[in-house]
Amino acid sequence: MLKDIAIRQASLDDLDLLIQWRMEVLYCVFSIPAETDTAELRQQNIDYYRKALANDSHVACIAVEDEVVVGCGGLCLYDEMPSPDNPTGHCAYLMNIYVRPEHQGHGTGKRIVRWLVGAALSRGIKKIYLETSEAGRFLYSVLGFSDMKNMMHLSFSE
């Protein structure tokens, strides 16, 4: 059953709420133990939001049901070198898509993603990347996302 969910863009006025949700996402996705000191990570995210929301390089949204926030999402906006498949070079990275478990299964995640894709399209962005968990793979494929070939990843741990 589809519930009455409103998706709205978040702003710097919502910074505390955005940080609360970002940290919840990080604890969930990265399985961070509750006793872990995340003060520096939290501050880095505060700094990121302050800069990126102010210069419009990030679009954040929240999903609200009956005046209660039940989910969130974000879109990092950036440019890559123009190419035949993306002549403008404008891109977006879909991230931080999260709906609390007790509110899942009602189409909220799909609504968040569609809202963010619309935000990208309204800015002329037609190339959107994302990383997904196995749990999110079905949602993204239903919405038209597909696996990319020939991609690799290099990461460094401290």
PDB file of N, CA, C and O in Angstrom, residues 4 26 33 67 71-72 80 86 88 101-102 123 147:
ATOM      1  N   ASP A   4       1.056   8.139   2.131  1.00  0.00           N
ATOM      2  CA  ASP A   4       1.147   9.548   1.772  1.00  0.00           C
ATOM      3  C   ASP A   4       2.501  10.075   2.240  1.00  0.00           C
ATOM      4  O   ASP A   4       2.668  10.421   3.412  1.00  0.00           O
ATOM      5  N   LEU A  26      25.319   5.999   7.918  1.00  0.00           N
ATOM      6  CA  LEU A  26      26.681   5.476   8.031  1.00  0.00           C
ATOM      7  C   LEU A  26      26.768   4.323   9.026  1.00  0.00           C
ATOM      8  O   LEU A  26      27.444   3.322   8.767  1.00  0.00           O
ATOM      9  N   PRO A  33      30.074  -0.031  15.032  1.00  0.00           N
ATOM     10  CA  PRO A  33      29.639  -0.342  16.406  1.00  0.00           C
ATOM     11  C   PRO A  33      29.223   0.935  17.142  1.00  0.00           C
ATOM     12  O   PRO A  33      29.821   2.005  16.964  1.00  0.00           O
ATOM     13  N   GLU A  67       4.176  14.132   9.135  1.00  0.00           N
ATOM     14  CA  GLU A  67       5.071  15.059   9.834  1.00  0.00           C
ATOM     15  C   GLU A  67       6.265  14.387  10.504  1.00  0.00           C
ATOM     16  O   GLU A  67       6.957  14.991  11.317  1.00  0.00           O
ATOM     17  N   GLY A  71      12.788   8.969   5.756  1.00  0.00           N
ATOM     18  CA  GLY A  71      13.850   8.614   4.823  1.00  0.00           C
ATOM     19  C   GLY A  71      14.584   9.831   4.315  1.00  0.00           C
ATOM     20  O   GLY A  71      14.180  10.973   4.570  1.00  0.00           O
ATOM     21  N   CYS A  72      15.657   9.572   3.578  1.00  0.00           N
ATOM     22  CA  CYS A  72      16.481  10.666   3.063  1.00  0.00           C
ATOM     23  C   CYS A  72      17.190  10.221   1.787  1.00  0.00           C
ATOM     24  O   CYS A  72      17.186   9.044   1.436  1.00  0.00           O
ATOM     25  N   GLU A  80      32.575  15.990 -15.152  1.00  0.00           N
ATOM     26  CA  GLU A  80      33.684  15.178 -15.627  1.00  0.00           C
ATOM     27  C   GLU A  80      34.009  15.689 -17.026  1.00  0.00           C
ATOM     28  O   GLU A  80      33.294  16.540 -17.561  1.00  0.00           O
ATOM     29  N   ASN A  86      28.288  11.839 -22.852  1.00  0.00           N
ATOM     30  CA  ASN A  86      27.926  12.914 -21.931  1.00  0.00           C
ATOM     31  C   ASN A  86      28.590  14.211 -22.398  1.00  0.00           C
ATOM     32  O   ASN A  86      29.568  14.667 -21.793  1.00  0.00           O
ATOM     33  N   THR A  88      28.001  17.337 -22.166  1.00  0.00           N
ATOM     34  CA  THR A  88      28.137  18.480 -21.257  1.00  0.00           C
ATOM     35  C   THR A  88      29.149  18.213 -20.152  1.00  0.00           C
ATOM     36  O   THR A  88      29.683  19.142 -19.553  1.00  0.00           O
ATOM     37  N   PRO A 101      13.871   0.995   8.530  1.00  0.00           N
ATOM     38  CA  PRO A 101      13.291  -0.335   8.282  1.00  0.00           C
ATOM     39  C   PRO A 101      11.781  -0.421   8.509  1.00  0.00           C
ATOM     40  O   PRO A 101      11.067  -1.050   7.720  1.00  0.00           O
ATOM     41  N   GLU A 102      11.277   0.225   9.541  1.00  0.00           N
ATOM     42  CA  GLU A 102       9.841   0.134   9.833  1.00  0.00           C
ATOM     43  C   GLU A 102       8.968   0.874   8.810  1.00  0.00           C
ATOM     44  O   GLU A 102       7.747   0.737   8.810  1.00  0.00           O
ATOM     45  N   ARG A 123      18.390  20.034 -13.928  1.00  0.00           N
ATOM     46  CA  ARG A 123      19.665  20.756 -14.041  1.00  0.00           C
ATOM     47  C   ARG A 123      20.414  20.376 -15.317  1.00  0.00           C
ATOM     48  O   ARG A 123      21.573  20.716 -15.493  1.00  0.00           O
ATOM     49  N   ASP A 147      23.908  -2.066 -14.539  1.00  0.00           N
ATOM     50  CA  ASP A 147      25.310  -2.259 -14.170  1.00  0.00           C
ATOM     51  C   ASP A 147      26.204  -1.638 -15.227  1.00  0.00           C
ATOM     52  O   ASP A 147      25.876  -1.619 -16.413  1.00  0.00           O
TER      53      ASP A 147
END
